[in-house]
Short mmCIF file of C-alpha atoms in Angstrom, two decimals:
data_model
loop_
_atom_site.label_atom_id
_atom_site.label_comp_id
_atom_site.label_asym_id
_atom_site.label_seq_id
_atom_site.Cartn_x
_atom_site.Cartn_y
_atom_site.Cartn_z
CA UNK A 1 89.70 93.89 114.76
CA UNK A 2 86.52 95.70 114.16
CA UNK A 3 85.65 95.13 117.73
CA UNK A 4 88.93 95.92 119.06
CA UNK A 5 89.00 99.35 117.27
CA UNK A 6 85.48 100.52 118.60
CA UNK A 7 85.74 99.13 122.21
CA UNK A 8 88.91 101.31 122.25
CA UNK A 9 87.39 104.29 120.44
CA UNK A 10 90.55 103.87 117.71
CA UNK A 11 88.17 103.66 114.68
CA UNK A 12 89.37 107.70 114.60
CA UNK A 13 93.05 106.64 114.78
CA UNK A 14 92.27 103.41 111.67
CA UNK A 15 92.17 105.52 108.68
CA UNK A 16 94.21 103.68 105.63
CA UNK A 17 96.57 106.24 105.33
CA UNK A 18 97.33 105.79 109.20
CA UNK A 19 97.27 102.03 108.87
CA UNK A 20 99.09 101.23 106.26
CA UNK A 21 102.13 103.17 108.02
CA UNK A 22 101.33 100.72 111.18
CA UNK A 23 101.90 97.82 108.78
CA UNK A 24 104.97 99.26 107.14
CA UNK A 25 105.81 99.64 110.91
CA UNK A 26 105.48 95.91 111.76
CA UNK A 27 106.84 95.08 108.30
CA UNK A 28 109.90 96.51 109.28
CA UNK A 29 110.10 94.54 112.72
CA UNK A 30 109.76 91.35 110.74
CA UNK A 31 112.39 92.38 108.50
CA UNK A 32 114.64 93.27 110.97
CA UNK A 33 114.23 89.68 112.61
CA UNK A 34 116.25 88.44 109.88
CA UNK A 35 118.84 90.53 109.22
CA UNK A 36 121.96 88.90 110.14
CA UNK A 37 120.89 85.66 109.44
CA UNK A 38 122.61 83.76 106.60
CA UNK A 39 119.69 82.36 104.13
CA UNK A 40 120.32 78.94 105.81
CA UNK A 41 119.50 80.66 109.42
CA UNK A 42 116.19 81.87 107.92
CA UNK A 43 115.27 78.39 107.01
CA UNK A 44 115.99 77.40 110.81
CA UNK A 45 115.37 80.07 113.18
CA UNK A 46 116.00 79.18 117.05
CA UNK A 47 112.51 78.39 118.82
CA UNK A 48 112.79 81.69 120.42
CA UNK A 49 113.60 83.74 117.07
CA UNK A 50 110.48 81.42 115.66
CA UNK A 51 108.43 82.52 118.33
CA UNK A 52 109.16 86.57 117.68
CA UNK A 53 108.98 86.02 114.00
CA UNK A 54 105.00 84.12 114.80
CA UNK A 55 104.23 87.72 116.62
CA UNK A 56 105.01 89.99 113.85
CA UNK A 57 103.90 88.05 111.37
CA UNK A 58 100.65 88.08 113.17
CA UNK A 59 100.82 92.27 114.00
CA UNK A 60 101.39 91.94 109.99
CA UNK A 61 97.96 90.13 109.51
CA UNK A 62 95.84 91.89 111.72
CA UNK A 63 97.17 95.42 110.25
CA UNK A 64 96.65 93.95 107.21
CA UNK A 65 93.05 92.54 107.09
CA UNK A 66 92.14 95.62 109.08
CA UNK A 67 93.33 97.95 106.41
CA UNK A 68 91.67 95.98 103.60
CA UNK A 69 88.07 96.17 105.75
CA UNK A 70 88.55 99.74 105.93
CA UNK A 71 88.62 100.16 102.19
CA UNK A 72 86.40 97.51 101.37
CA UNK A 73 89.02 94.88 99.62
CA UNK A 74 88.25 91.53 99.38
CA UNK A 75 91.38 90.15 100.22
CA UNK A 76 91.64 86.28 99.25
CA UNK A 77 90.02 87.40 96.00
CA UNK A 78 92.49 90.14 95.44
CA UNK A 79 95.11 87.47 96.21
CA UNK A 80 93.56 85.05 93.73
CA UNK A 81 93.19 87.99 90.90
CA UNK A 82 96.81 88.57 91.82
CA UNK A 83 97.98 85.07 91.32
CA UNK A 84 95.92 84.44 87.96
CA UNK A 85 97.73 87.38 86.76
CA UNK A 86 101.28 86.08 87.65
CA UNK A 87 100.58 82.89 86.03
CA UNK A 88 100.35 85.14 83.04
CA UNK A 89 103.02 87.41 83.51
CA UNK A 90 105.50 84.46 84.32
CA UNK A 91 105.41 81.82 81.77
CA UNK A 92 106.60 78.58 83.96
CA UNK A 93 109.07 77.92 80.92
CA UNK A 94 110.29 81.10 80.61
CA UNK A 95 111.19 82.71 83.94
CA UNK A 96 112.60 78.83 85.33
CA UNK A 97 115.54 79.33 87.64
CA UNK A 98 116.23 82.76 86.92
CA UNK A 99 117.01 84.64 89.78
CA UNK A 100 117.41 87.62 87.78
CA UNK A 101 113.86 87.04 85.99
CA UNK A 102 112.24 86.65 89.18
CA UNK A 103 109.25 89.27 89.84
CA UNK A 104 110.57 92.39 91.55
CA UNK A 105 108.56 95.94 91.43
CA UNK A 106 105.23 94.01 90.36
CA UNK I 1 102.26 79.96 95.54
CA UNK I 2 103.59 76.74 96.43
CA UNK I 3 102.61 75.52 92.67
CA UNK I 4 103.52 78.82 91.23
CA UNK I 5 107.31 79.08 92.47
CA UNK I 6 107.75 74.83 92.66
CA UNK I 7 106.72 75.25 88.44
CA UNK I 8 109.28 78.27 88.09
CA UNK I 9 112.10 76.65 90.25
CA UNK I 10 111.76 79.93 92.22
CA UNK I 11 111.31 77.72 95.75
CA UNK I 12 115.45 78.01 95.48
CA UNK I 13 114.92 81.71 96.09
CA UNK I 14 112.24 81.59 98.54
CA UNK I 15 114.09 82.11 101.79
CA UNK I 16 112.21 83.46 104.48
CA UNK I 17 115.05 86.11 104.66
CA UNK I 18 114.52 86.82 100.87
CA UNK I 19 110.43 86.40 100.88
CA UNK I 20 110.86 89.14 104.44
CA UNK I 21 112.73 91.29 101.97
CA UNK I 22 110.00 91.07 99.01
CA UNK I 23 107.39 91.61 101.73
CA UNK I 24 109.00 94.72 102.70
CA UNK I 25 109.43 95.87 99.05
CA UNK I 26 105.12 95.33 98.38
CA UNK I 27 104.68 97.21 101.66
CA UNK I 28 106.74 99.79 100.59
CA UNK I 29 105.00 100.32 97.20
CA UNK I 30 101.62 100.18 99.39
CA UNK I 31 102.41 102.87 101.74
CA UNK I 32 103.82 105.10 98.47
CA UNK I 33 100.27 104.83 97.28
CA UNK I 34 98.95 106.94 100.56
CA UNK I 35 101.50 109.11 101.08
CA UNK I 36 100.74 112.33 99.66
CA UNK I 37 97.02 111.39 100.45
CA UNK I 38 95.10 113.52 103.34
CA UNK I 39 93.97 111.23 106.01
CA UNK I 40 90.25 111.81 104.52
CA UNK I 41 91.59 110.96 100.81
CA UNK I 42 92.69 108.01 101.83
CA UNK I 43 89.29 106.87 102.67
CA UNK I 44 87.95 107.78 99.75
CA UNK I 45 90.60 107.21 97.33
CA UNK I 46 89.88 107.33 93.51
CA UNK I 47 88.44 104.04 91.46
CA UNK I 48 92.16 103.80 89.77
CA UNK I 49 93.92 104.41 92.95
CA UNK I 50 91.74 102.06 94.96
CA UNK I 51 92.66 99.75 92.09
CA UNK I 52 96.22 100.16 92.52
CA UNK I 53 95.65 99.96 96.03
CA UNK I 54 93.94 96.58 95.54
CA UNK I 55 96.85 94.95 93.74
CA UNK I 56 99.44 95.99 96.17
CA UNK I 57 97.43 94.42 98.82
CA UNK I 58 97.09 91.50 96.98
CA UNK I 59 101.27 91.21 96.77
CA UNK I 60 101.77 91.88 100.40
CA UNK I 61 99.33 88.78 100.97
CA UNK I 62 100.64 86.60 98.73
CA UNK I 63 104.16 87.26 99.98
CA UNK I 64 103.07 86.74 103.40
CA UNK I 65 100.90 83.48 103.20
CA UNK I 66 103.70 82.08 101.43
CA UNK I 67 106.40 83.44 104.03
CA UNK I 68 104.00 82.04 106.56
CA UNK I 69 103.97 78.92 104.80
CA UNK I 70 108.41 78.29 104.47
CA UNK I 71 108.28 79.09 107.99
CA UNK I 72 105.33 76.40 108.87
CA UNK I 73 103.66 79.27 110.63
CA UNK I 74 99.78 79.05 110.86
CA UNK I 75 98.93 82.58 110.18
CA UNK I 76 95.41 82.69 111.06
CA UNK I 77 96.24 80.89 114.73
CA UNK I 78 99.10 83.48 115.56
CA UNK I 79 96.70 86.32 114.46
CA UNK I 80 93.89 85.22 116.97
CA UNK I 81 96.80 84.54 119.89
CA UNK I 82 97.92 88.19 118.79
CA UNK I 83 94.46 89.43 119.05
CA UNK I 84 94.20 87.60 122.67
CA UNK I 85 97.07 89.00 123.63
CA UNK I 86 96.59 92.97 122.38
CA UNK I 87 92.90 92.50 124.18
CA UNK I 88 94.85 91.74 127.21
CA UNK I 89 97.77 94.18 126.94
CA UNK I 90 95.16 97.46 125.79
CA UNK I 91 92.44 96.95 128.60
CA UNK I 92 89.69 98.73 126.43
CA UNK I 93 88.66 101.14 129.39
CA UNK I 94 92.07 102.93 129.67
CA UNK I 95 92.90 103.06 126.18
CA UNK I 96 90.10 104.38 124.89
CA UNK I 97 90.57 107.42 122.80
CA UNK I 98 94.05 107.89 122.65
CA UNK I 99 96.21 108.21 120.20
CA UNK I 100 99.16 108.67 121.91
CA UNK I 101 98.75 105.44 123.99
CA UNK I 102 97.10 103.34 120.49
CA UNK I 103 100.00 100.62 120.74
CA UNK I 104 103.04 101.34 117.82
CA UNK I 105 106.17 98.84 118.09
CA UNK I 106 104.10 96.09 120.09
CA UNK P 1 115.05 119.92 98.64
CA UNK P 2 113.65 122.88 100.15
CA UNK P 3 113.74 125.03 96.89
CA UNK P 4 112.70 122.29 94.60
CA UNK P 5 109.70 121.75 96.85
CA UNK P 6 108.74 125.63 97.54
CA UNK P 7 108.91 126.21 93.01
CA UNK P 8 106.38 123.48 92.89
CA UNK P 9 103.88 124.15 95.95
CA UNK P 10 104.75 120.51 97.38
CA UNK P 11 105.52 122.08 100.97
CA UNK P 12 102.08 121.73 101.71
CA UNK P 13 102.63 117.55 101.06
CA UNK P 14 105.94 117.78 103.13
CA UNK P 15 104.70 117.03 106.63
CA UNK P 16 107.36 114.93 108.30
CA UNK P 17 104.17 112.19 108.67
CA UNK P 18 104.17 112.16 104.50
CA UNK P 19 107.94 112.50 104.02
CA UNK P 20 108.31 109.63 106.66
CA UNK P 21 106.06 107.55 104.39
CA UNK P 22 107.80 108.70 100.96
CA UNK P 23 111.22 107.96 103.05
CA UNK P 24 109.46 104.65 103.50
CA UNK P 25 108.40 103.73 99.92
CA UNK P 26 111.84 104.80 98.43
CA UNK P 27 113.55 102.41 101.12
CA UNK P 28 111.53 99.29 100.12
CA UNK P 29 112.47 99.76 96.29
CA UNK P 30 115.86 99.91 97.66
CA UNK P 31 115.09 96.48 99.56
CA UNK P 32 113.39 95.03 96.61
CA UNK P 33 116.46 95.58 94.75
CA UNK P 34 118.30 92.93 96.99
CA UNK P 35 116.15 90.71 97.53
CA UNK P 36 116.53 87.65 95.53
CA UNK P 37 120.60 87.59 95.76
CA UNK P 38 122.57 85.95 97.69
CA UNK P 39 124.88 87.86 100.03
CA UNK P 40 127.81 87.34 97.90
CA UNK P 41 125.78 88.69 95.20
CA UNK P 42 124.76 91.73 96.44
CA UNK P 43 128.39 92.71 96.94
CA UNK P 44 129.03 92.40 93.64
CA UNK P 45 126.06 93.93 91.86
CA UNK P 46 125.91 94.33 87.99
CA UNK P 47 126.22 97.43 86.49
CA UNK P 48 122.76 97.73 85.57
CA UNK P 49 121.69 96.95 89.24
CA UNK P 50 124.13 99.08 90.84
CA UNK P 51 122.94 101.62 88.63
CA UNK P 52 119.57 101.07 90.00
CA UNK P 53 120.79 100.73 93.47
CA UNK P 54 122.69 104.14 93.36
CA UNK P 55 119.17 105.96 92.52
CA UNK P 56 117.24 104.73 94.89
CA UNK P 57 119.99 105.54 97.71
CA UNK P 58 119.25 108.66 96.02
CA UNK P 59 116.15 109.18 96.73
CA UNK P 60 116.46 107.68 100.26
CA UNK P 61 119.04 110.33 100.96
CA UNK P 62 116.56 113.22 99.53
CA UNK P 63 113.20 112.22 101.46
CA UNK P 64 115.59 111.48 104.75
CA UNK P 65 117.50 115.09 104.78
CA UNK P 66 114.35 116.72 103.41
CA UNK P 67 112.54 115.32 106.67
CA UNK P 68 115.24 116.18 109.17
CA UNK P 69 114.91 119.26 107.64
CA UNK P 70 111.24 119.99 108.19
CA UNK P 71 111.52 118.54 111.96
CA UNK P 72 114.82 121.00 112.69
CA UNK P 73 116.95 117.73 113.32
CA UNK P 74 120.97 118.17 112.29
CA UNK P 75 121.23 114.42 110.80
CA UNK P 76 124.94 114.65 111.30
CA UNK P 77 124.95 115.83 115.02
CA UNK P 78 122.21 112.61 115.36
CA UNK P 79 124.18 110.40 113.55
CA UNK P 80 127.39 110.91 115.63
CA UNK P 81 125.48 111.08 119.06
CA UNK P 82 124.06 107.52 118.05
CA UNK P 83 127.36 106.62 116.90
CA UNK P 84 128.23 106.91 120.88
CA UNK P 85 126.07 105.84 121.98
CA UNK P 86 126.51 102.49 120.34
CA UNK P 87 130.25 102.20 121.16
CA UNK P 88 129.26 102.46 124.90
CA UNK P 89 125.79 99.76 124.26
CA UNK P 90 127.91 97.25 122.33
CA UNK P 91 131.23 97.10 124.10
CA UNK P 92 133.58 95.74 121.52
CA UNK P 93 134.82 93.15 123.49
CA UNK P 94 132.18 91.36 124.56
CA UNK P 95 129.80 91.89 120.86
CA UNK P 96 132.68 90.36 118.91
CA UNK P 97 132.06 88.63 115.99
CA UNK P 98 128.45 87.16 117.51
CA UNK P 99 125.62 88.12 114.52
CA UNK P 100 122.92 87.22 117.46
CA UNK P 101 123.83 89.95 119.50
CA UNK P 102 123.93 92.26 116.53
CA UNK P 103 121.85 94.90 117.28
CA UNK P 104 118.41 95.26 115.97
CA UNK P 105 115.78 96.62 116.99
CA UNK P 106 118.04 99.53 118.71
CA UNK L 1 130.76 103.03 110.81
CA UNK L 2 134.01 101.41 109.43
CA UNK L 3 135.85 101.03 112.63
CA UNK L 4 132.67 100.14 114.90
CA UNK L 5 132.03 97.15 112.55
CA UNK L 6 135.62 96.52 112.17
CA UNK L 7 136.45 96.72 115.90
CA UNK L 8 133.54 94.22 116.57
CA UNK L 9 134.76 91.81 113.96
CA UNK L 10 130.69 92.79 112.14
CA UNK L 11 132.18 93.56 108.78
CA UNK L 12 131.33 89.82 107.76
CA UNK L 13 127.39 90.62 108.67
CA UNK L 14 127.57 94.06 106.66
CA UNK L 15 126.78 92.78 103.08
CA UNK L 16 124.87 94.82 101.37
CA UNK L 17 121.78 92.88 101.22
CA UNK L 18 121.92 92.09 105.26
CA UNK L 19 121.94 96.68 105.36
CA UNK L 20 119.35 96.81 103.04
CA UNK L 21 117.47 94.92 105.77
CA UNK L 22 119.04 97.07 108.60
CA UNK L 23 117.95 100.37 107.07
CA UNK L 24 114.40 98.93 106.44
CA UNK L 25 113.96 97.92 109.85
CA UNK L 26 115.21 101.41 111.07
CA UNK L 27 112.79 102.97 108.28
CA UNK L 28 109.77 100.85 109.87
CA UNK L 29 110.46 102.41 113.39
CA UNK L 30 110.88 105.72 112.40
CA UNK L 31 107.24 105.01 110.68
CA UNK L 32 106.34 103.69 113.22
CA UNK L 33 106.25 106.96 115.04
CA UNK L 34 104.37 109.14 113.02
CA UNK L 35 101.67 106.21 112.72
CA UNK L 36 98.64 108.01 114.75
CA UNK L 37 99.86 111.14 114.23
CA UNK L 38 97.50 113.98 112.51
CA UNK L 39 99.60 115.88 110.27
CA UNK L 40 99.74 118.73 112.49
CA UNK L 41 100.41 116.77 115.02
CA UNK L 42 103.73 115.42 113.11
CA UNK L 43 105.07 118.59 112.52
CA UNK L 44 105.17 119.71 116.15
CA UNK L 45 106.06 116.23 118.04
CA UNK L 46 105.83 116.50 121.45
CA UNK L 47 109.80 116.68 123.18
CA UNK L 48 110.05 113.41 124.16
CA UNK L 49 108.36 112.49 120.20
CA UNK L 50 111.44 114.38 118.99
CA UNK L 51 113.61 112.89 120.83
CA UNK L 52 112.96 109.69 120.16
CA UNK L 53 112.20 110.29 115.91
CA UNK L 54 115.98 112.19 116.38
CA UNK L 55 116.90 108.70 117.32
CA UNK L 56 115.27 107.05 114.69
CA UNK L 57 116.93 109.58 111.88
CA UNK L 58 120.40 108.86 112.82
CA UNK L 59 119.97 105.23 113.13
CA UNK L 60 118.61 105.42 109.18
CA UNK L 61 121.16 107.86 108.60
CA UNK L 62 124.31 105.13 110.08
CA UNK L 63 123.22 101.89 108.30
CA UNK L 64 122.13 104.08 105.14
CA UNK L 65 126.06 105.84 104.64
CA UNK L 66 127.26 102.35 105.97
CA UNK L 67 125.36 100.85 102.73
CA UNK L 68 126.78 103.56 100.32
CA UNK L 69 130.03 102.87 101.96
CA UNK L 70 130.32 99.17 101.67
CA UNK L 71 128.90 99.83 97.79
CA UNK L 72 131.49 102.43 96.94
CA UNK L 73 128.85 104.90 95.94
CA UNK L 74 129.42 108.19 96.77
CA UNK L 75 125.67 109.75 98.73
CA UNK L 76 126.07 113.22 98.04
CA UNK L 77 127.08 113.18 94.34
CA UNK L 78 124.33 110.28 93.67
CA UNK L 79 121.66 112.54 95.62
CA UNK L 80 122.68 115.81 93.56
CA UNK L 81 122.70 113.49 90.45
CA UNK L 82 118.72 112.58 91.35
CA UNK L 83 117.53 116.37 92.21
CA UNK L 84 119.18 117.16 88.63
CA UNK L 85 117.19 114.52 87.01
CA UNK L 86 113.67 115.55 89.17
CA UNK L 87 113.97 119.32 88.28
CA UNK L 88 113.84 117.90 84.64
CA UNK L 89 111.59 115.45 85.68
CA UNK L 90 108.97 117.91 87.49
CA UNK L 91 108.99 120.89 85.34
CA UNK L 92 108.18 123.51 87.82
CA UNK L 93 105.38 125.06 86.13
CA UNK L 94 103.35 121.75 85.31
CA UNK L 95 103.70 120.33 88.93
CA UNK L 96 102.43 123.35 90.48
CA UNK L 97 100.39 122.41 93.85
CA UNK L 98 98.98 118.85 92.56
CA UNK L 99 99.18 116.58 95.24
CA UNK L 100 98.48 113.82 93.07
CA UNK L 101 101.17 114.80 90.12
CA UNK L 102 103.43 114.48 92.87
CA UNK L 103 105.90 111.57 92.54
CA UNK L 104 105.73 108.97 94.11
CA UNK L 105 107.34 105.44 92.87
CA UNK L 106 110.47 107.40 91.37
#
């Protein structure tokens, strides 16, 4: 991505503030894969749906891991902090099954 | 996350239609972060916002490996292919430079 | 919107670029809201939730006429010129009742 | 809204968590178009830029009154309700200018 953006002259264009509206962006292109689909659908998308859903998840991951270069984040260990801290926040025994319990807004 | 929503009894709720949706509402959170930022404030943004920053990156991935994951999508494959693909699509000598061409909805 | 943002000095944050990305952030708390219920659920919401729901439509509403605003755009003129626009895209006869032809991505 | 769904037999894809997606994915393209904008740039679009964000507004605008509708909440009241409650919120004379006082995560 790195590459890409300078052999383009784009580095300008790959603030955060700039890419993290491109991810919203592709966010929104994922989400909109799904939204007529029953839950059940979701679980089985069509080879073709699978294959859309493949490319935005991917436009999702390279906005992503570009944004956290620009700043500096450490992604996988951000992730890992992240996680540690759910285990926390979540006690296995008392959030099990709840819907209603489940993380929103973290 | 598998461990961490199979201990919860979450994995009932993880849908990729519903774990598309949570996606969309870490993004969201994300982008509020930058939004009254200036482009250059956003490169530089403050230890506690760069911390905030940090966390809400850390959701989006989460959410997304483990959307990846429902799906059986290998993330880091479809993000080279993408890559592959983008170098293909934005040949680097007549893109360079411009904004206005820089891809959006790919 | 436009009063409430001149008595506190925030037209200077009010580019449509910035109220696109506030419009942005309030829509995936809105999102976040619904996503771990089922789709009989979220006709049905509790009054808490609904509650909930109601003020972030809110502030969708705000940020989205405050933004049409800035950019000179009648949202209602918009609206109803999309409106026919659909009928004549998705003739009713042949879009019935099929959720894959649904539109997205319009 | 009503009758377009109706007359297409859609009413049994417009639950309120299936919109919720909708207006996202309408949200992410309207993003999408401000992405590599400066913020000069984004307040004086280019025609065909306008054009196409006027697009983008009323396609928000239909699937966000199609939400309220389908919810029974009434947009305008709720919207009036919220400015009430930030004028309290944002006293006037302590908001004053500060880009970072400004809220964001309402």
């Amino acid at each position: 991505m790195r590459e890409f953006a300078r052999a383009r002259d784009w580095e300008q264009f790959h603030t955060p503030k700039n890419l993290a509206m491109a991810l919203a962006g592709e966010v929104g292109e994922l989400v909109a894969e799904f939204q007529w689909l029953t839950a059940d659908e979701s679980r089985r998308p069509a080879p073709d749906e699978l294959a859309r859903i493949r490319g935005e998840l991917a436009d999702v991951t390279l906005y992503l891991v570009r944004l956290a270069d620009v700043l500096g984040v450490d992604l996988v260990e951000a992730a890992h902090d992240k996680l540690d801290e759910n285990e926390q926040r979540y006690a296995a025994d008392r959030y099990r099954g709840s819907a209603r319990k489940a993380p929103h807004q973290t």
